[in-house]
XYZ file of C-alpha atoms in Angstrom:
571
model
C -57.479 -51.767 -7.709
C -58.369 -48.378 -9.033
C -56.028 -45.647 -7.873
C -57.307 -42.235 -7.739
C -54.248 -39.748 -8.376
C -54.373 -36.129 -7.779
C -51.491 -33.641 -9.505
C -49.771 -31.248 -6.679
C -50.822 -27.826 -7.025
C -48.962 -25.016 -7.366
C -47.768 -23.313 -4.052
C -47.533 -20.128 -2.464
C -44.213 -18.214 -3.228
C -42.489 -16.610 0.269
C -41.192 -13.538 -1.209
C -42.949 -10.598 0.257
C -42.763 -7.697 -2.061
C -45.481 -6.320 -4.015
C -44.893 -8.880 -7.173
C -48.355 -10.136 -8.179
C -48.891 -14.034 -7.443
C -49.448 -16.019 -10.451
C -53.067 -17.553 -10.128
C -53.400 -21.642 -9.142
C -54.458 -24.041 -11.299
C -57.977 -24.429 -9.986
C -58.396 -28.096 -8.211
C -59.612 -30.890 -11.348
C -62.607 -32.772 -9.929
C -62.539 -37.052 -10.279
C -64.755 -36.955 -12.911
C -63.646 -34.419 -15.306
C -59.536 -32.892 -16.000
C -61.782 -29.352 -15.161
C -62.817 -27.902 -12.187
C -65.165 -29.256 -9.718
C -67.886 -26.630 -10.283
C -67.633 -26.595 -14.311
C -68.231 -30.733 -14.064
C -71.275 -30.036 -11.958
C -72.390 -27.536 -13.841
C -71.647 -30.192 -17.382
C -73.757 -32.861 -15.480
C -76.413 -30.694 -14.129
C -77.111 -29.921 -17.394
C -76.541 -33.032 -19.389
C -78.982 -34.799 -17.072
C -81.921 -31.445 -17.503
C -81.082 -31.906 -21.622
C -81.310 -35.808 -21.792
C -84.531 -36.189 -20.074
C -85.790 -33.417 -22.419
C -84.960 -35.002 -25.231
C -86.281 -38.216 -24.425
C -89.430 -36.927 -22.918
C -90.402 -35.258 -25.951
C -89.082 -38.045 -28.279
C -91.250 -40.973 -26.412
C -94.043 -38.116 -26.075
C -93.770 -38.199 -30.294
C -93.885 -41.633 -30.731
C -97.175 -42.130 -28.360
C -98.881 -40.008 -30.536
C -97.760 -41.361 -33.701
C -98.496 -45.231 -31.962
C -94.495 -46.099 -32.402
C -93.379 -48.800 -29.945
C -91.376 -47.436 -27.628
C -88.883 -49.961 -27.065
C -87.324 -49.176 -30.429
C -84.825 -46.993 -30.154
C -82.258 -44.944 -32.435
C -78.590 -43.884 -32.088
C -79.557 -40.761 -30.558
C -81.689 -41.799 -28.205
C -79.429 -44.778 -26.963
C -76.859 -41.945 -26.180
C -79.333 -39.350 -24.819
C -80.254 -42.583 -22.228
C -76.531 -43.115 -21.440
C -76.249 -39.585 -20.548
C -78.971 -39.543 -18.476
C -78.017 -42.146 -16.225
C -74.430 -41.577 -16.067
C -75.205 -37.691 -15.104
C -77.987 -39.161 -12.685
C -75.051 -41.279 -10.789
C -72.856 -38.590 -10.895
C -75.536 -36.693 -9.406
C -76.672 -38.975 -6.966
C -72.752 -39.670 -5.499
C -72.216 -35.566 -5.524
C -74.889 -34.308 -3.591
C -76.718 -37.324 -2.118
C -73.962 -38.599 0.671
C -74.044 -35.312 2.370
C -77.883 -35.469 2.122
C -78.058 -38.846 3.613
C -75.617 -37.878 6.305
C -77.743 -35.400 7.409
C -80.692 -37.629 7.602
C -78.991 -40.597 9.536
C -76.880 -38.198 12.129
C -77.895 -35.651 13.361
C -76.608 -31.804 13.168
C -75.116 -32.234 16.609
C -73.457 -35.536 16.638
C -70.051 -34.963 14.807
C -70.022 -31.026 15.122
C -69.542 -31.144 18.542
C -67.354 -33.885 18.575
C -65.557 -31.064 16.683
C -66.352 -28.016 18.214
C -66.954 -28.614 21.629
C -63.680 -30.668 22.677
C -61.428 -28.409 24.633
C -57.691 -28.474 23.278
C -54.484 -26.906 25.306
C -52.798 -23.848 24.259
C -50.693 -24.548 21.448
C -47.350 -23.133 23.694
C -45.794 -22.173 20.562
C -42.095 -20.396 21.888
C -42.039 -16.888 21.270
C -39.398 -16.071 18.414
C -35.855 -14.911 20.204
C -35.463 -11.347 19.206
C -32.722 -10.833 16.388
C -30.604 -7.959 16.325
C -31.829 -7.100 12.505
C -34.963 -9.162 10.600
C -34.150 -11.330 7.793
C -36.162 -12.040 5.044
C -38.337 -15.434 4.785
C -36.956 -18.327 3.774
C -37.952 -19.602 0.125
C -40.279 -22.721 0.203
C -39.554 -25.798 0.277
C -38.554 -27.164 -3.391
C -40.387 -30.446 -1.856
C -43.523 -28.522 -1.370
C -43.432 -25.794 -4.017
C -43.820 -25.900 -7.493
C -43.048 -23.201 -10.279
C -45.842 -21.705 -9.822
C -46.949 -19.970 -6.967
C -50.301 -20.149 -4.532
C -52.583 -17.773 -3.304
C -52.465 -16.572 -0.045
C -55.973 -17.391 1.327
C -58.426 -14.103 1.300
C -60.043 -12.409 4.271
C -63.365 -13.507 5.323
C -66.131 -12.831 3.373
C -69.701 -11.604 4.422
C -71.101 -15.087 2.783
C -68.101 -16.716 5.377
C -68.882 -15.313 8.132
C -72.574 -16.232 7.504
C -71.523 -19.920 6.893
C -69.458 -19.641 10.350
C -72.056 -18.438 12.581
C -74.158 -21.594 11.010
C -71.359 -24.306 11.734
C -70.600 -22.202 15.410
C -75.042 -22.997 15.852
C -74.690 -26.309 14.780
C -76.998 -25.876 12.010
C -74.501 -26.411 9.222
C -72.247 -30.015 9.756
C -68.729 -29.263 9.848
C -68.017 -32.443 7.542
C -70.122 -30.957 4.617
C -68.314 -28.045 4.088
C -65.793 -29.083 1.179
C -69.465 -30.732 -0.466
C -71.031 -27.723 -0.346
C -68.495 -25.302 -0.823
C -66.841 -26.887 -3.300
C -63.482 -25.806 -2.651
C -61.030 -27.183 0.363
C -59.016 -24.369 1.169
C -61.623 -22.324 2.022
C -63.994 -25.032 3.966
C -60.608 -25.791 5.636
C -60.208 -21.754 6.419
C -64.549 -21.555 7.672
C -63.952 -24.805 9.995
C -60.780 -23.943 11.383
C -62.321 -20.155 12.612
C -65.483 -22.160 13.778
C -63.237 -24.125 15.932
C -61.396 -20.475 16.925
C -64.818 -18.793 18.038
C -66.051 -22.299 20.000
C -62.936 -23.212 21.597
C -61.284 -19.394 22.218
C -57.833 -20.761 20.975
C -56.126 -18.784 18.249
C -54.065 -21.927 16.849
C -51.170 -19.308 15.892
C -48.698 -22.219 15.419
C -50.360 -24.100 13.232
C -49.849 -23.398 9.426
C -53.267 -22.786 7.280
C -51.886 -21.905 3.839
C -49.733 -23.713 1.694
C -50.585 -27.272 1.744
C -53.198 -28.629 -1.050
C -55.991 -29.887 0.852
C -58.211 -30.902 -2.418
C -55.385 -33.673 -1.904
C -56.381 -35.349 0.870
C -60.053 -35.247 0.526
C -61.852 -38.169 0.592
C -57.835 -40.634 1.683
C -56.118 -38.935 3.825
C -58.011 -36.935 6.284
C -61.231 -35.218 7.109
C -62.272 -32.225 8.638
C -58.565 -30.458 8.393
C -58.184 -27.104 9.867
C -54.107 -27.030 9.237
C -50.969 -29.009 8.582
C -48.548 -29.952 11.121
C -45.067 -28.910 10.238
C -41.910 -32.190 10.519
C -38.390 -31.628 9.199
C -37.017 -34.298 6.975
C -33.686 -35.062 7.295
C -31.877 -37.855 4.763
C -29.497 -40.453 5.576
C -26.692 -42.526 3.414
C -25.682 -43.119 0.907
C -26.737 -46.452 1.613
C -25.336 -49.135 0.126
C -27.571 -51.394 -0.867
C -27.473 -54.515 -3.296
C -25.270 -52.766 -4.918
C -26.967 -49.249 -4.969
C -26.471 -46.082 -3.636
C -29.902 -44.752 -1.493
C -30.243 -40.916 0.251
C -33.102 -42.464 3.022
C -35.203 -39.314 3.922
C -36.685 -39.545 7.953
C -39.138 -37.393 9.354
C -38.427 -36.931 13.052
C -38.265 -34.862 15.919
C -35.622 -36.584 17.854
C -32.028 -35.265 17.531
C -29.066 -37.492 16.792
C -32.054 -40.387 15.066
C -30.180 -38.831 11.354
C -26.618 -38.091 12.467
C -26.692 -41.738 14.003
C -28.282 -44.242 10.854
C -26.212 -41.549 8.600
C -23.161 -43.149 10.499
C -24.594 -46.648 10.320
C -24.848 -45.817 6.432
C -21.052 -44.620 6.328
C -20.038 -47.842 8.094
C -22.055 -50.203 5.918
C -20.905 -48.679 2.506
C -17.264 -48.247 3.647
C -17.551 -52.116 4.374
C -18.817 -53.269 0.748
C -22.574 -52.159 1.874
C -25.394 -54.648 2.966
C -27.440 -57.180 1.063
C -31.425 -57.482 1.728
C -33.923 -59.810 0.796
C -37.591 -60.246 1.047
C -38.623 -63.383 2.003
C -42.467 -63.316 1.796
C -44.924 -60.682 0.781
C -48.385 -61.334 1.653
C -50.930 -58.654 3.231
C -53.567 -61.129 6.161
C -57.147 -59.817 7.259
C -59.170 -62.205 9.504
C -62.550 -61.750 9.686
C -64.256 -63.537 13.055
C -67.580 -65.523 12.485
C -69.389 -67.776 14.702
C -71.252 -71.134 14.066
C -73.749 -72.520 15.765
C -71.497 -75.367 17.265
C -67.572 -75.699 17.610
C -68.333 -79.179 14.866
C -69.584 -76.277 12.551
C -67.052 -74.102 13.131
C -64.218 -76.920 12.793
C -66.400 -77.947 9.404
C -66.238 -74.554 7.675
C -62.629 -74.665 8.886
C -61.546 -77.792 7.316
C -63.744 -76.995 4.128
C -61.000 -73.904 3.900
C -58.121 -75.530 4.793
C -59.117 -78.061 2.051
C -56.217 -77.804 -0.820
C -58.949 -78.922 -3.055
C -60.795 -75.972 -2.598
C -58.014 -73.281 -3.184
C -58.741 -72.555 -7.035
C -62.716 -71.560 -6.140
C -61.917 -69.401 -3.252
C -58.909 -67.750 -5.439
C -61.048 -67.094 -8.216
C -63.907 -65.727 -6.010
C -61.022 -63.627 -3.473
C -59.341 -62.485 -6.745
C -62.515 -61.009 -8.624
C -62.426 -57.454 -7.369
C -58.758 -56.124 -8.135
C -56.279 -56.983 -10.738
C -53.799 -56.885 -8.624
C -54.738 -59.121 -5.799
C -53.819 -62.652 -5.804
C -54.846 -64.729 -2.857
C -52.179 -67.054 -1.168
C -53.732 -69.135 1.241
C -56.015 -69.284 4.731
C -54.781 -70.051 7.925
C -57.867 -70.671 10.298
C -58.236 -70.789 14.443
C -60.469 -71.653 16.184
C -62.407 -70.667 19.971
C -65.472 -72.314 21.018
C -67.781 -71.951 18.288
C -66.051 -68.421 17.053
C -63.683 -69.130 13.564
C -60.781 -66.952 12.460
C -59.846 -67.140 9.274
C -56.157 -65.339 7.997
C -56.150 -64.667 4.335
C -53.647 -63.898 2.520
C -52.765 -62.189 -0.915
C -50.193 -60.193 -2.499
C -51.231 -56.467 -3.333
C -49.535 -55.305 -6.345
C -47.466 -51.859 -5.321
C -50.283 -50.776 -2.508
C -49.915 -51.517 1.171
C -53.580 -53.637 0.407
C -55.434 -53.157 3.657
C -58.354 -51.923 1.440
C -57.560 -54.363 -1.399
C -57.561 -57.489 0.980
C -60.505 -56.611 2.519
C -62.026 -56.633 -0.475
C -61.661 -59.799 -1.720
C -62.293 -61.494 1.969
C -65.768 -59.661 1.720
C -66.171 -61.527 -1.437
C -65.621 -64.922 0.205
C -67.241 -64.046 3.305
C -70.395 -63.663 0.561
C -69.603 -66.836 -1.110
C -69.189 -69.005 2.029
C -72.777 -67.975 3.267
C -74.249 -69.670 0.315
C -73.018 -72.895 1.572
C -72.844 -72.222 5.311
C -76.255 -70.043 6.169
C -75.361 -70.457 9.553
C -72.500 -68.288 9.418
C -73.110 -65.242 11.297
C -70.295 -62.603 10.343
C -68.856 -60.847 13.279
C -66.619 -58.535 11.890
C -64.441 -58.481 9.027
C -61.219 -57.818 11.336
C -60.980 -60.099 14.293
C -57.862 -59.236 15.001
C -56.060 -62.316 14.052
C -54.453 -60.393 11.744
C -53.285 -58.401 13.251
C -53.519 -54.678 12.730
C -51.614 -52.172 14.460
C -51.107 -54.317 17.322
C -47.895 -56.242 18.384
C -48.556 -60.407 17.851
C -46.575 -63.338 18.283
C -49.114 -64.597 14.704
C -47.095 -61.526 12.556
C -43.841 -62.586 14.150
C -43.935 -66.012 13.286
C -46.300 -65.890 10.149
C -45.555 -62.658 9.008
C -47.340 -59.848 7.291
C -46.615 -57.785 4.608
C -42.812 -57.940 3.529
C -40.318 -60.558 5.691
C -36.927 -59.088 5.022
C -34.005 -59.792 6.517
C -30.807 -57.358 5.357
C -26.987 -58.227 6.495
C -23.887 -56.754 6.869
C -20.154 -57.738 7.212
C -18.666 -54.379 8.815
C -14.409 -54.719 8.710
C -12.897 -54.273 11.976
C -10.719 -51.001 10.870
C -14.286 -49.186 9.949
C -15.575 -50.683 13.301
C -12.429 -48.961 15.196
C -12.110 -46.185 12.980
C -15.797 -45.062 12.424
C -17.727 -46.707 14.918
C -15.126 -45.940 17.848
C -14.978 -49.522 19.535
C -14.645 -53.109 18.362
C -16.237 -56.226 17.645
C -16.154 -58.079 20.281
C -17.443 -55.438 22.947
C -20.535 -55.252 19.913
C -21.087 -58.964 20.221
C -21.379 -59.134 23.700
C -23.874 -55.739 23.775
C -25.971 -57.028 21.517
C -25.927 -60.814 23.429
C -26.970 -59.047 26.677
C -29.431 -56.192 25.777
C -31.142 -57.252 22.492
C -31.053 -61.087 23.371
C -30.611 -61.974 26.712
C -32.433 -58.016 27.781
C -35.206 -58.352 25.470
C -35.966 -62.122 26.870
C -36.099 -60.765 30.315
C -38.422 -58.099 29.570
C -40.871 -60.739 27.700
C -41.036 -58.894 24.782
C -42.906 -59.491 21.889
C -40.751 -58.913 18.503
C -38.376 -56.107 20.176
C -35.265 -58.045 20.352
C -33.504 -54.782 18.694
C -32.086 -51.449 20.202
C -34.383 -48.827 18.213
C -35.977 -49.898 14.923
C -39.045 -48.606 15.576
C -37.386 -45.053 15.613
C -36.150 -45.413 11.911
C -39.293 -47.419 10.887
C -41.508 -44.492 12.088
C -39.109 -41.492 10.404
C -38.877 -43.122 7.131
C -42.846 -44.389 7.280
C -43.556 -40.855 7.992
C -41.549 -39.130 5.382
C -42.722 -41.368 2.607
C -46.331 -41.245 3.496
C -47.005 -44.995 4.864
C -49.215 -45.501 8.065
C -47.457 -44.758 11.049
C -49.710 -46.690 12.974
C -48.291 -50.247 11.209
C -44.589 -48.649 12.965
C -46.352 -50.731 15.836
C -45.679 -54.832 13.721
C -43.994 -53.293 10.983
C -41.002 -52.698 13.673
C -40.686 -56.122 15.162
C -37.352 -57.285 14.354
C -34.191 -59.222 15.936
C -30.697 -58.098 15.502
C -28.220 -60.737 15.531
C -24.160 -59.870 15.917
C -21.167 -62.507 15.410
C -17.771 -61.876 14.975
C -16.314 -63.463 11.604
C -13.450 -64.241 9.493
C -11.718 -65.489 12.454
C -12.968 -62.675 15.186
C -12.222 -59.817 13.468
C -14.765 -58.620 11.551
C -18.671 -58.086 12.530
C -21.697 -59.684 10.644
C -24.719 -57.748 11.601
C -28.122 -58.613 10.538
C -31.986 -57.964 11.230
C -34.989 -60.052 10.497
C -37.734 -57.957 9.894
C -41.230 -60.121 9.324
C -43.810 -57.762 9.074
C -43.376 -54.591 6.982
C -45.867 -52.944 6.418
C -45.580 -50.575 3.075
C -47.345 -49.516 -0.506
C -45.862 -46.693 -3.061
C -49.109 -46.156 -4.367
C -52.823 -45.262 -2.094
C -53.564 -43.224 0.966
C -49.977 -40.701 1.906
C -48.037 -41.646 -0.515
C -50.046 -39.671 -3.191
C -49.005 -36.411 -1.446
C -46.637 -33.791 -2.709
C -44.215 -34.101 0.015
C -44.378 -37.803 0.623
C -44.528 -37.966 -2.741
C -41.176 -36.595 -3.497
C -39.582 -38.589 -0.718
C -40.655 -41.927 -2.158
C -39.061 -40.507 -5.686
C -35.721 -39.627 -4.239
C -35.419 -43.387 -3.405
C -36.314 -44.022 -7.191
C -39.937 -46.143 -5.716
C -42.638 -43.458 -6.091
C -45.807 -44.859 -7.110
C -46.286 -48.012 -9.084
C -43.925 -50.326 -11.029
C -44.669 -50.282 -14.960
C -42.952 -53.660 -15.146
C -43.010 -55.701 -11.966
C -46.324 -54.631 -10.110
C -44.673 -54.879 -6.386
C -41.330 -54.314 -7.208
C -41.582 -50.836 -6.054
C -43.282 -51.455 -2.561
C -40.912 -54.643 -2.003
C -37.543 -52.444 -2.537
C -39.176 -49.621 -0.503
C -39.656 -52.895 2.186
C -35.776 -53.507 1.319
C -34.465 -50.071 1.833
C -36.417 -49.966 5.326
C -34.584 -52.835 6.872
C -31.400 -51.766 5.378
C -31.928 -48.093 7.297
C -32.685 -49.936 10.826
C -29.509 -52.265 9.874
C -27.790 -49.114 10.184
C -29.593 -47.456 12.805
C -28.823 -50.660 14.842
C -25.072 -50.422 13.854
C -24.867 -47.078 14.877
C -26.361 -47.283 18.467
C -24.817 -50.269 19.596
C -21.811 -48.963 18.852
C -22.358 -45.712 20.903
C -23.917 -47.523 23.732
C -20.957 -49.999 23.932
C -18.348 -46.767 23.502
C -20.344 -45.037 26.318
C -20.895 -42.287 24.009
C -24.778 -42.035 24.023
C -25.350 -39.345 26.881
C -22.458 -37.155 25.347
C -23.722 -37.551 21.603
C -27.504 -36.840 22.764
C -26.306 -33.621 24.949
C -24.709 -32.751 21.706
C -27.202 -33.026 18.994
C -30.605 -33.878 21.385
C -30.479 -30.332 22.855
C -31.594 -26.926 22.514
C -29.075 -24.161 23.052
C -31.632 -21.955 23.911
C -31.886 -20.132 27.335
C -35.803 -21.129 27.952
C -36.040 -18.499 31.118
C -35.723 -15.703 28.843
C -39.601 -16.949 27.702
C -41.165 -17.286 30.996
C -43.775 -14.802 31.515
């Protein structure tokens, strides 16, 4: 599958004295390494000097009776040209234009515009006896050179803002027809100021490199929300050292898998293996009778039949390599679960892909298929199910442990068989009791959701990419613990959608799995899989241990609260 990769720009420097800012590096277009309006303008006139030439060309050999289907060098490239700057032209300009035609100027814009949001009940700043200068940036988010503040508004923005505020210009053209981000990003987020009446003081504008995310990681941005990173380990894991960087909001998540990690390493640190990897979309289509349905299913099922549905399922990325169907039926309604490995990428896209291929092939043979939709939640996406937890999806690790029993007294602060029986009763027995679905743990889905966060995966796949059971024993007769968790369904790519980001970017590199594997494709995303179930390992260690020390109330009053006196704000 084709990856489109953007290079971080440069970013804004803090400092506030009156040093000139260097001048970014001017957003390349996908086309072209040169700016977006320099391609269009290349294009533009490519196509204007092709036709030209041909017209006048073909217009010479009418009148000199020359057949016109013989052609020379020159006019075999002047045709290329034309047609590649016609498709270049058509892709530019013509989706807004066909937007605009099929919605109308209302529809999305006030969607937009006309939503009420709350006050953003940003805390006033406590008062300091003397100001301090501004931090530096981030060296995450910053690179040598610096980024220009964004400029005042212009007369030709606040024309463009009265339109979008009228409804006569669509808020989702902007970065089309503006051709820059940052300042379509700056006209839709004072749009949205005027219509709603909120000022949106707390959330950041500049610094962030929204040419990035257009067109895979988010439309219609008016800001960036701000999320500290903290990193846990070393990790020991397979016999390697890994800093695991979370993104999170709740105090003592860090302090507590940063323990786990201590424990683990101190013990001759964890082993993890994947056991499958295999990304599942299943498309629902109906028959005409159940026998049809069950027909079309056996004709899947069919081992025979593997190599033509491989070779039509693998035809649209390199990287994908189908694995199997698994079909089920209700009534006359078929759902079939492919299967494929995706090379480095998450594959949500890339498996979709090649099940539209088959979905084309199979209507060949079964016209009476009627496609319902290519997700029919068999899956399943973003939702728990008991298919993921017994089938899995994505990777299937599992990761174990043998913690000693001095680290369990010394740096977990109880012993193992208080553990044992904790885990038996709450993630077991507890879990069993509650009927749930994949959540016989204590809190993966807390480290799951940090680390997908800071390394740019969809947090919405926290949902199966969580499911896991933690299993406790004592060992080497009672006095050490084996811990271990059985993850089936995680969910995560180093290349595509976040991950491309600066930040996310640069999280994914300090764990030495940023972007794709030159030698293994999947190696990457499969150790990323690893290192995942090897941070809720020690998440799991960590918590159990405070719950059965009766520390978890003192260690959350500790690290889970602000110091601050919150009357001093009240109005």
């Amino acid at each position: 599958m084709e990856l489109r990769r953007r290079l971080p720009p440069s970013v804004a420097s803090a400092s506030k004295g009156p040093k000139p800012a260097l001048e970014a590096p001017v957003q390349a277009s996908d086309a072209l390494p040169v700016p977006i309006r320099y391609t269009n303008l290349f294009f533009s006139a490519l196509f204007a000097a092709s036709l030209v030439f041909l017209m006048r060309r073909w217009r010479e050999k009418v009148r000199l009776s020359s057949p016109l289907h013989v052609v020379g060098l020159a006019e075999i490239v002047a045709i290329v040209g034309l047609v590649a700057s016609l498709i270049y032209l058509l892709s530019f300009f013509g989706i807004a234009f066909v937007q605009s035609i099929v919605s109308s100027n209302d529809e999305e814009d006030d969607f937009l515009l006309d939503e009420s949001t709350e006050p953003s009940g940003a805390p006033v700043p406590i008062p300091a006896p003397a100001p301090s200068p501004a931090p530096a940036p981030c060296s995450l988010l910053c690179s040598a050179l610096t980024l220009e503040k964004m400029p005042d508004l212009t007369a030709d923005d606040e024309e463009i803002i009265s339109s979008v505020v009228a409804g006569k210009i669509p808020s989702y053209v902007l970065e089309s027809k503006l051709g820059d981000c940052r300042r379509a990003a700056r006209i839709r987020r004072e749009a949205l100021r005027r219509t709603t009446g909120r000022d949106l003081e707390g959330l950041p504008l500049d610094g962030f490199d929204y040419a990035s995310i257009l067109g895979q990681c988010c439309e219609l941005p008016i800001g960036y929300v701000q999320l500290p990173v903290g990193v846990a380990g070393p990790l020991l894991l397979n016999g390697r050292r890994y800093y695991v960087p979370m993104a999170t909001t709740e105090g003592c998540l860090v302090a507590s898998t940063n323990r786990g990690c201590k424990a683990i390493s101190e013990s001759g640190g964890a082993t993890a293996i994947v056991l499958r990897d295999g990304m599942t979309r299943a498309p629902a289509v109906r028959l005409p009778s159940a026998r049809c349905a069950a027909e079309l299913k056996a004709f899947l099922e069919d081992r025979n039949n593997f190599e033509t549905i491989s070779l039509v399922f693998n035809k649209s990325s390199r990287f994908a390599k189908f694995q199997g169907i698994k079909c089920a039926l209700a009534g006359r309604n078929l759902y079939m679960r492919f299967s494929c490995s995706t090379g480095d990428a998450m594959g949500m896209n890339m498996v979709s892909k090649g099940v539209q291929n088959v979905l084309d092939y199979l209507l060949s043979d079964f016209p009476d298929m009627e496609v319902i939709g290519i997700s029919g939640n068999y899956c399943s996406d973003k939702k728990p199910a008991a298919v993921n937890w017994i089938e899995g999806r994505g990777k299937s690790v599992v990761c174990e442990a043998i913690i000693k029993e001095e680290v369990v007294m010394k740096i977990l602060k109880i012993n193992v068989p208080a553990l044992v029986e904790l885990n038996m009763i709450k993630n077991l027995a507890g879990s069993a009791v509650a009927g749930a679905l994949g959540g016989f743990n204590a809190q993966a889905s807390n480290i799951v959701s940090a680390v997908f966060i800071a390394t740019g995966q969809d947090p919405a796949q926290n949902v199966e990419s969580s499911h896991c059971i933690t299993m406790m024993e004592a060992v080497n007769n009672g006095k050490d613990l084996h811990i271990s968790v059985t993850m089936p369904s995680i969910e995560v790519g180093t290349v595509g959608g976040g991950t491309q980001l600066a930040s996310q970017a640069a999280c994914l590199d300090l764990l030495g799995v940023k972007g794709a594997s030159l030698d293994t494709p999947g190696a990457n995303a499969r150790l990323l899989a690893n290192i995942v179930a090897g941070a809720v390992l020690a998440g799991e260690l960590s918590l159990l241990s405070a719950l059965a020390a009766g520390q978890l109330v003192k260690s959350h009053m500790k690290y889970n609260r602000s110091n601050r006196d919150f009357t001093k704000f009240a109005p």
